[in-house]
Amino acid sequence: MSTEVTPRVSGATSGTTPPDAAAQPRGLRAGLRRFVEAAVTPLEIDDVLDVFHPLRAGATLRGRVVAVRRETADAATLLIRPGRDWAGHVPGQYLRVGVDVDGVRLWRTYSLTHGPLSDRCLSITVKAIPGGVVSQHLVHRVRPGQMVHLGQAEGDFVLPSPLPRKLLMVTAGSGITPVIGMLRNLFSRAEPLPVAEGVDIVLLHSALSRSEVIFGEELRRYAALGWLRLVELHTDTRGRLDVADLDEIVPDLDERTTYACGPVGLLDALEEHHAGRGLPLHLERFKAVTLAADPDGAGGGSLTFARSGTVVQADGATPILDAAESAGVLMPSGCRMGICFGCVLPLREGAVRDLRNGEITTAAPGDGVAIQTCISAAAGDCHLDH
């Protein structure tokens, strides 16, 4: 048992704190903040905290790479410890990852390859694409300890509850990444959920060769344990999957709910096939990235506002906020100094330059990278959600 004793304060009722005493800590904190602000000028306190405590609550969401594990010759899994404001995810979802490459901040989307973990870390598995600036950087150049920028989890390519009695998962190449997150979550308990609930899972996966199957050993182990039926198609010996062969590969296809992720051609063929037979199908499509940013931002570009369809031409030296308002677009705004974040809008596609430091931020088609329009100028054609 512990006893709490309230000390007496001279001149006050026992257990009561004088008003001036309660105010002292606040005054000290305010004074200390003014002192630190003066010491770090022209930087702000948050700039200093970003160096020493970048994962703190309230900071721009980032993550520290904890480990990099090679999966195949051109694919690697990154284990990332996110900042305090990471809100979690459901297996099958994806997130945006931003990296700085040669002075340009580039954003791409990657599927989360696990269920929620006890240490709050998250993992993504990236396949290096020939000519892919971000994928090559993440697979071959990133090392433990480096920081990346993060968005919150998004997407509805997730399994329902309760599970369908029969599932077919069709994946190809790196399309296995959202599905492996689902499977790991289902199998990460003493009695795997599909086994306990009698769920029948068939995984049909296509890859260039046996050695190119991402998570190949893990998937084969699941199959050996009887947790799923694995059908591997290696295109170097058999060729690409033809959806006309599905009935032969999966005789009870009409009884299964299908989840598919992979190249556009495969997904289009599956969509047409399943629609023609009235079969349930859930798709996750990866976007091709074809961005070109003006590295200096001097050329500016067009600003397209999604909801109104308004298009405004802007030079590379005028804040997006000012250029839009001059053309009659009603914009959210605040301090106009990059402090209050009252002007933030999602950049769905394009590139902008930070007028304070010249930093380029890009967004692939469909992304929603938050930018401050009062201190950002067009560095190419931009599409904004407003």
Coordinates of C-alpha atoms in Angstrom, one line a residue:
M1 CA 0.0 0.0 0.0
S2 CA 1.3 3.5 -0.7
T3 CA 0.3 6.7 1.0
E4 CA 0.3 10.0 -0.8
V5 CA 1.1 13.0 1.4
T6 CA 0.2 16.5 0.3
P7 CA 2.8 19.0 1.4
R8 CA 1.8 22.1 3.2
V9 CA 2.5 25.4 1.5
S10 CA 3.1 28.4 3.8
G11 CA 0.3 30.9 3.7
A12 CA -2.1 28.5 1.9
T13 CA -4.7 25.9 2.8
S14 CA -3.3 22.4 2.9
G15 CA -3.3 20.8 -0.6
T16 CA -4.0 24.1 -2.4
T17 CA -1.5 25.6 -4.8
P18 CA -1.3 29.4 -4.9
P19 CA -2.3 30.9 -8.3
D20 CA 1.2 32.4 -8.9
A21 CA 2.8 29.0 -8.2
A22 CA 0.6 27.3 -10.8
A23 CA 1.5 30.0 -13.4
Q24 CA 5.3 29.7 -12.8
P25 CA 5.8 26.5 -14.9
R26 CA 3.9 28.0 -17.8
G27 CA 5.9 31.2 -17.5
L28 CA 9.2 29.2 -17.4
R29 CA 8.2 27.2 -20.4
A30 CA 7.2 30.3 -22.4
G31 CA 10.5 32.0 -21.4
L32 CA 12.5 29.0 -22.3
R33 CA 10.8 28.7 -25.7
R34 CA 11.6 32.4 -26.4
F35 CA 15.2 31.8 -25.5
V36 CA 15.5 28.8 -27.7
E37 CA 13.8 30.5 -30.6
A38 CA 16.3 33.3 -30.4
A39 CA 19.2 30.9 -30.2
V40 CA 18.2 29.0 -33.3
T41 CA 17.0 31.9 -35.5
P42 CA 16.6 31.9 -38.5
L43 CA 15.5 28.3 -38.0
E44 CA 12.4 27.4 -36.0
I45 CA 12.3 25.1 -33.0
D46 CA 10.6 22.4 -35.0
D47 CA 13.5 22.5 -37.5
V48 CA 15.8 21.5 -34.6
L49 CA 13.4 18.9 -33.2
D50 CA 13.2 17.4 -36.7
V51 CA 16.9 16.6 -36.4
F52 CA 16.9 15.1 -32.9
H53 CA 13.3 13.7 -32.6
P54 CA 11.8 13.4 -36.1
L55 CA 9.3 10.7 -35.1
R56 CA 7.7 12.7 -32.3
A57 CA 3.9 13.3 -32.2
G58 CA 2.8 16.3 -34.1
A59 CA 5.7 16.2 -36.6
T60 CA 5.3 15.6 -40.3
L61 CA 4.8 11.9 -40.6
R62 CA 8.1 10.1 -41.4
G63 CA 9.7 6.8 -40.6
R64 CA 13.2 5.4 -39.9
V65 CA 14.3 2.4 -41.9
V66 CA 15.2 -0.3 -39.3
A67 CA 16.2 -3.1 -41.7
V68 CA 16.6 -3.9 -45.4
R69 CA 16.1 -7.6 -46.3
R70 CA 16.8 -8.9 -49.8
E71 CA 13.9 -11.0 -51.3
T72 CA 15.2 -11.6 -54.8
A73 CA 18.0 -10.1 -57.0
D74 CA 15.8 -7.0 -57.7
A75 CA 13.4 -6.9 -54.7
A76 CA 13.8 -6.0 -51.1
T77 CA 11.7 -5.6 -48.0
L78 CA 12.1 -2.4 -45.9
L79 CA 11.1 -2.6 -42.2
I80 CA 10.2 1.0 -41.1
R81 CA 9.5 2.4 -37.7
P82 CA 6.9 5.2 -38.3
G83 CA 6.4 8.3 -36.3
R84 CA 4.0 8.6 -33.3
D85 CA 1.1 9.8 -35.5
W86 CA 1.0 6.6 -37.6
A87 CA -2.7 5.5 -37.4
G88 CA -2.3 1.8 -38.3
H89 CA -3.6 -0.2 -41.2
V90 CA -5.6 -3.2 -42.4
P91 CA -3.8 -5.9 -44.4
G92 CA -4.0 -5.3 -48.1
Q93 CA -3.8 -1.5 -47.8
Y94 CA -1.1 0.7 -49.2
L95 CA 0.7 3.9 -48.2
R96 CA 2.6 6.7 -49.9
V97 CA 6.4 6.8 -49.4
G98 CA 8.4 9.8 -50.1
V99 CA 12.2 9.8 -50.7
D100 CA 14.7 12.5 -51.6
V101 CA 16.7 11.6 -54.6
D102 CA 19.3 14.1 -55.9
G103 CA 17.5 17.0 -54.3
V104 CA 14.0 16.0 -55.5
R105 CA 11.3 14.6 -53.2
L106 CA 9.5 11.8 -55.0
W107 CA 6.4 9.9 -53.8
R108 CA 5.3 6.4 -54.8
T109 CA 2.7 4.0 -53.3
Y110 CA 3.6 0.6 -51.9
S111 CA 1.5 -2.1 -50.4
L112 CA 2.0 -3.0 -46.7
T113 CA 3.2 -6.6 -46.5
H114 CA 2.1 -7.6 -43.0
G115 CA -0.7 -7.3 -40.5
P116 CA -0.4 -4.9 -37.5
L117 CA 2.8 -5.7 -35.5
S118 CA 3.3 -5.4 -31.8
D119 CA 6.3 -3.0 -32.2
R120 CA 4.2 -0.7 -34.5
C121 CA 6.8 -1.2 -37.3
L122 CA 5.6 -1.5 -40.9
S123 CA 7.1 -3.2 -43.9
I124 CA 6.9 -2.7 -47.6
T125 CA 8.5 -4.8 -50.4
V126 CA 9.8 -3.0 -53.4
K127 CA 10.7 -4.5 -56.8
A128 CA 13.3 -2.4 -58.6
I129 CA 12.0 -1.4 -62.0
P130 CA 14.5 -0.7 -64.8
G131 CA 14.7 3.1 -65.0
G132 CA 12.5 3.5 -61.9
V133 CA 14.2 6.2 -59.8
V134 CA 12.4 5.5 -56.6
S135 CA 12.3 1.7 -56.7
Q136 CA 16.0 1.5 -57.6
H137 CA 16.8 3.9 -54.8
L138 CA 14.8 1.9 -52.2
V139 CA 16.1 -1.5 -53.3
H140 CA 19.7 -0.7 -53.9
R141 CA 20.7 2.5 -52.0
V142 CA 18.6 2.8 -48.8
R143 CA 20.3 1.7 -45.6
P144 CA 19.1 1.2 -42.0
G145 CA 18.9 4.4 -40.1
Q146 CA 17.8 6.5 -43.1
M147 CA 14.5 8.5 -42.9
V148 CA 11.6 8.4 -45.4
H149 CA 8.4 10.4 -45.6
L150 CA 5.1 8.6 -45.1
G151 CA 1.4 9.0 -45.8
Q152 CA -1.3 7.2 -43.8
A153 CA -2.6 3.9 -45.0
E154 CA -5.2 3.9 -47.8
G155 CA -7.2 1.5 -50.0
D156 CA -10.1 -0.9 -49.8
F157 CA -8.4 -4.0 -51.2
V158 CA -9.0 -5.8 -47.9
L159 CA -10.6 -9.1 -46.8
P160 CA -14.1 -9.0 -45.4
S161 CA -15.2 -10.3 -42.1
P162 CA -16.3 -13.1 -41.9
L163 CA -14.2 -14.6 -44.7
P164 CA -15.7 -16.2 -47.8
R165 CA -15.7 -19.9 -47.5
K166 CA -13.7 -20.2 -50.7
L167 CA -11.0 -17.7 -51.9
L168 CA -9.0 -17.4 -55.1
M169 CA -6.0 -15.0 -55.1
V170 CA -4.5 -14.2 -58.5
T171 CA -1.2 -12.4 -58.4
A172 CA 1.7 -11.7 -60.7
G173 CA 5.1 -10.3 -60.0
S174 CA 5.1 -7.6 -57.3
G175 CA 1.3 -8.0 -57.2
I176 CA 1.9 -10.5 -54.4
T177 CA 2.7 -7.7 -52.0
P178 CA -0.8 -6.8 -50.7
V179 CA -1.8 -10.5 -50.7
I180 CA 1.2 -11.6 -48.6
G181 CA 0.0 -9.0 -45.9
M182 CA -3.4 -10.7 -45.9
L183 CA -2.0 -14.2 -45.6
R184 CA 0.5 -13.3 -42.9
N185 CA -2.3 -11.8 -40.9
L186 CA -4.4 -14.9 -41.3
F187 CA -1.6 -17.3 -40.4
S188 CA 0.0 -15.4 -37.6
R189 CA -1.8 -17.1 -34.7
A190 CA -1.5 -20.4 -32.9
E191 CA -4.4 -21.8 -35.0
P192 CA -4.4 -20.1 -38.4
L193 CA -7.7 -18.5 -39.0
P194 CA -8.5 -20.2 -42.4
V195 CA -7.8 -23.6 -40.8
A196 CA -9.9 -22.8 -37.8
E197 CA -12.8 -21.5 -39.8
G198 CA -12.5 -24.0 -42.7
V199 CA -11.7 -21.4 -45.3
D200 CA -10.3 -22.9 -48.6
I201 CA -7.7 -20.6 -50.2
V202 CA -6.1 -21.1 -53.7
L203 CA -3.2 -18.8 -54.6
L204 CA -2.4 -18.6 -58.3
H205 CA 0.9 -16.7 -58.8
S206 CA 2.7 -15.9 -62.0
A207 CA 6.4 -14.9 -62.1
L208 CA 9.2 -14.9 -64.7
S209 CA 10.9 -17.9 -63.0
R210 CA 10.9 -19.9 -59.8
S211 CA 13.8 -17.8 -58.4
E212 CA 11.9 -14.6 -59.2
V213 CA 8.9 -15.5 -57.0
I214 CA 8.9 -12.9 -54.2
F215 CA 8.3 -14.6 -50.9
G216 CA 8.6 -17.9 -52.7
E217 CA 9.9 -19.9 -49.7
E218 CA 7.3 -18.6 -47.4
L219 CA 4.4 -19.3 -49.8
R220 CA 5.7 -22.8 -50.4
R221 CA 5.9 -23.4 -46.7
Y222 CA 2.2 -22.3 -46.3
A223 CA 1.3 -24.8 -49.0
A224 CA 3.3 -27.6 -47.4
L225 CA 1.5 -27.0 -44.1
G226 CA -1.9 -27.3 -46.0
W227 CA -2.9 -23.7 -45.2
L228 CA -3.5 -23.0 -48.9
R229 CA -3.2 -24.5 -52.4
L230 CA -0.3 -22.8 -54.3
V231 CA -0.2 -22.8 -58.1
E232 CA 3.0 -21.3 -59.5
L233 CA 3.2 -20.3 -63.2
H234 CA 6.7 -19.5 -64.4
T235 CA 6.5 -17.6 -67.7
D236 CA 10.0 -18.6 -68.7
T237 CA 8.7 -22.2 -69.2
R238 CA 4.9 -21.9 -69.5
G239 CA 4.2 -18.4 -70.8
R240 CA 1.7 -15.9 -69.4
L241 CA -1.5 -16.8 -67.6
D242 CA -4.4 -17.1 -69.9
V243 CA -7.7 -16.5 -68.1
A244 CA -9.3 -19.1 -70.4
D245 CA -7.3 -21.7 -68.5
L246 CA -8.8 -20.7 -65.1
D247 CA -11.5 -23.4 -65.1
E248 CA -8.8 -26.1 -65.7
I249 CA -6.6 -24.7 -62.9
V250 CA -9.4 -24.0 -60.5
P251 CA -12.3 -26.4 -61.3
D252 CA -14.6 -24.8 -58.6
L253 CA -13.9 -21.2 -59.8
D254 CA -17.7 -20.4 -59.8
E255 CA -17.7 -21.0 -56.0
R256 CA -14.8 -18.7 -55.2
T257 CA -14.5 -15.0 -54.4
T258 CA -11.4 -13.7 -56.3
Y259 CA -8.9 -11.1 -55.2
A260 CA -6.3 -10.1 -57.9
C261 CA -3.3 -7.8 -58.1
G262 CA -0.8 -7.6 -60.9
P263 CA -0.2 -6.0 -64.4
V264 CA -2.9 -4.1 -66.1
G265 CA -3.3 -6.6 -68.9
L266 CA -4.0 -9.5 -66.5
L267 CA -6.4 -7.5 -64.4
D268 CA -8.3 -6.2 -67.5
A269 CA -8.6 -9.8 -68.7
L270 CA -9.9 -11.0 -65.3
E271 CA -12.4 -8.2 -65.1
E272 CA -13.9 -9.1 -68.5
H273 CA -13.9 -12.8 -67.7
H274 CA -15.5 -12.5 -64.3
A275 CA -18.0 -9.9 -65.4
G276 CA -19.2 -12.1 -68.2
R277 CA -19.9 -14.9 -65.7
G278 CA -21.2 -12.8 -62.9
L279 CA -18.3 -13.8 -60.5
P280 CA -17.2 -11.7 -57.6
L281 CA -13.9 -10.0 -58.2
H282 CA -11.8 -7.5 -56.2
L283 CA -8.9 -5.7 -57.9
E284 CA -5.9 -3.7 -56.8
R285 CA -4.3 -1.8 -59.7
F286 CA -0.7 -0.5 -59.6
K287 CA -0.3 2.8 -61.4
A288 CA 2.4 3.4 -64.0
V289 CA 4.4 6.5 -63.2
T290 CA 5.3 8.8 -66.1
L291 CA 6.3 12.1 -64.4
A292 CA 8.6 14.8 -65.7
A293 CA 9.4 17.7 -63.4
D294 CA 11.3 20.9 -64.3
P295 CA 14.3 20.5 -62.0
D296 CA 14.7 24.2 -61.5
G297 CA 11.0 25.0 -61.4
A298 CA 11.7 28.1 -63.5
G299 CA 9.3 27.1 -66.3
G300 CA 6.2 26.9 -64.1
G301 CA 3.2 25.0 -65.5
S302 CA -0.5 24.7 -65.5
L303 CA -2.6 24.3 -62.4
T304 CA -5.7 22.1 -62.8
F305 CA -8.2 22.2 -60.0
A306 CA -10.1 18.9 -60.0
R307 CA -13.5 19.8 -58.7
S308 CA -14.1 22.9 -60.8
G309 CA -12.0 21.9 -63.8
T310 CA -10.4 25.4 -63.8
V311 CA -6.9 25.5 -65.4
V312 CA -4.6 28.4 -64.5
Q313 CA -1.2 29.1 -66.0
A314 CA 1.5 29.8 -63.4
D315 CA 5.2 30.8 -63.6
G316 CA 7.8 29.1 -61.5
A317 CA 8.3 32.1 -59.2
T318 CA 4.8 32.9 -58.1
P319 CA 3.2 31.0 -55.2
I320 CA 0.4 28.7 -56.3
L321 CA -2.0 30.5 -53.9
D322 CA -1.3 33.9 -55.5
A323 CA -1.5 32.6 -59.1
A324 CA -4.8 30.8 -58.4
E325 CA -6.4 33.8 -56.6
S326 CA -5.3 36.2 -59.4
A327 CA -7.3 34.0 -61.8
G328 CA -10.3 34.1 -59.6
V329 CA -10.0 30.7 -57.8
L330 CA -11.3 30.9 -54.2
M331 CA -8.4 29.3 -52.2
P332 CA -8.0 28.4 -48.5
S333 CA -5.4 30.6 -46.9
G334 CA -4.0 31.8 -43.6
C335 CA -0.7 33.5 -42.7
R336 CA 0.7 33.3 -46.2
M337 CA 4.1 32.6 -44.7
G338 CA 4.2 28.8 -44.5
I339 CA 3.5 28.8 -40.7
C340 CA -0.2 28.1 -40.1
F341 CA -0.8 25.4 -42.8
G342 CA -4.2 27.0 -43.5
C343 CA -3.5 26.8 -47.3
V344 CA -2.7 23.1 -47.6
L345 CA -4.2 21.2 -50.6
P346 CA -3.6 17.7 -51.9
L347 CA -1.3 17.5 -55.0
R348 CA -2.8 14.7 -57.0
E349 CA -0.2 14.7 -59.8
G350 CA 2.7 16.9 -60.8
A351 CA 5.6 18.7 -59.3
V352 CA 6.0 21.9 -57.1
R353 CA 9.1 23.8 -55.9
D354 CA 9.4 25.1 -52.3
L355 CA 10.2 28.8 -52.7
R356 CA 12.1 28.8 -49.4
N357 CA 14.7 26.3 -50.3
G358 CA 14.2 25.1 -53.9
E359 CA 13.1 21.6 -52.9
I360 CA 11.1 19.8 -55.5
T361 CA 8.1 17.6 -54.4
T362 CA 6.4 15.4 -56.9
A363 CA 3.2 13.3 -56.9
A364 CA 2.4 10.3 -59.1
P365 CA -1.1 10.2 -60.8
G366 CA -3.7 9.6 -58.1
D367 CA -1.5 10.5 -55.1
G368 CA -2.6 13.1 -52.6
V369 CA 0.7 14.7 -51.4
A370 CA -0.2 17.7 -49.0
I371 CA 1.5 20.9 -50.1
Q372 CA 1.4 24.5 -48.8
T373 CA 0.2 26.6 -51.7
C374 CA 1.5 29.8 -50.2
I375 CA 5.2 28.8 -50.3
S376 CA 5.0 26.4 -53.3
A377 CA 5.3 27.2 -57.0
A378 CA 4.5 25.1 -60.0
A379 CA 7.5 23.1 -61.3
G380 CA 5.6 21.5 -64.1
D381 CA 1.9 20.8 -64.8
C382 CA 0.0 20.2 -61.5
H383 CA -3.4 18.7 -60.6
L384 CA -4.8 19.8 -57.3
D385 CA -7.8 18.4 -55.4
H386 CA -9.8 21.6 -54.8

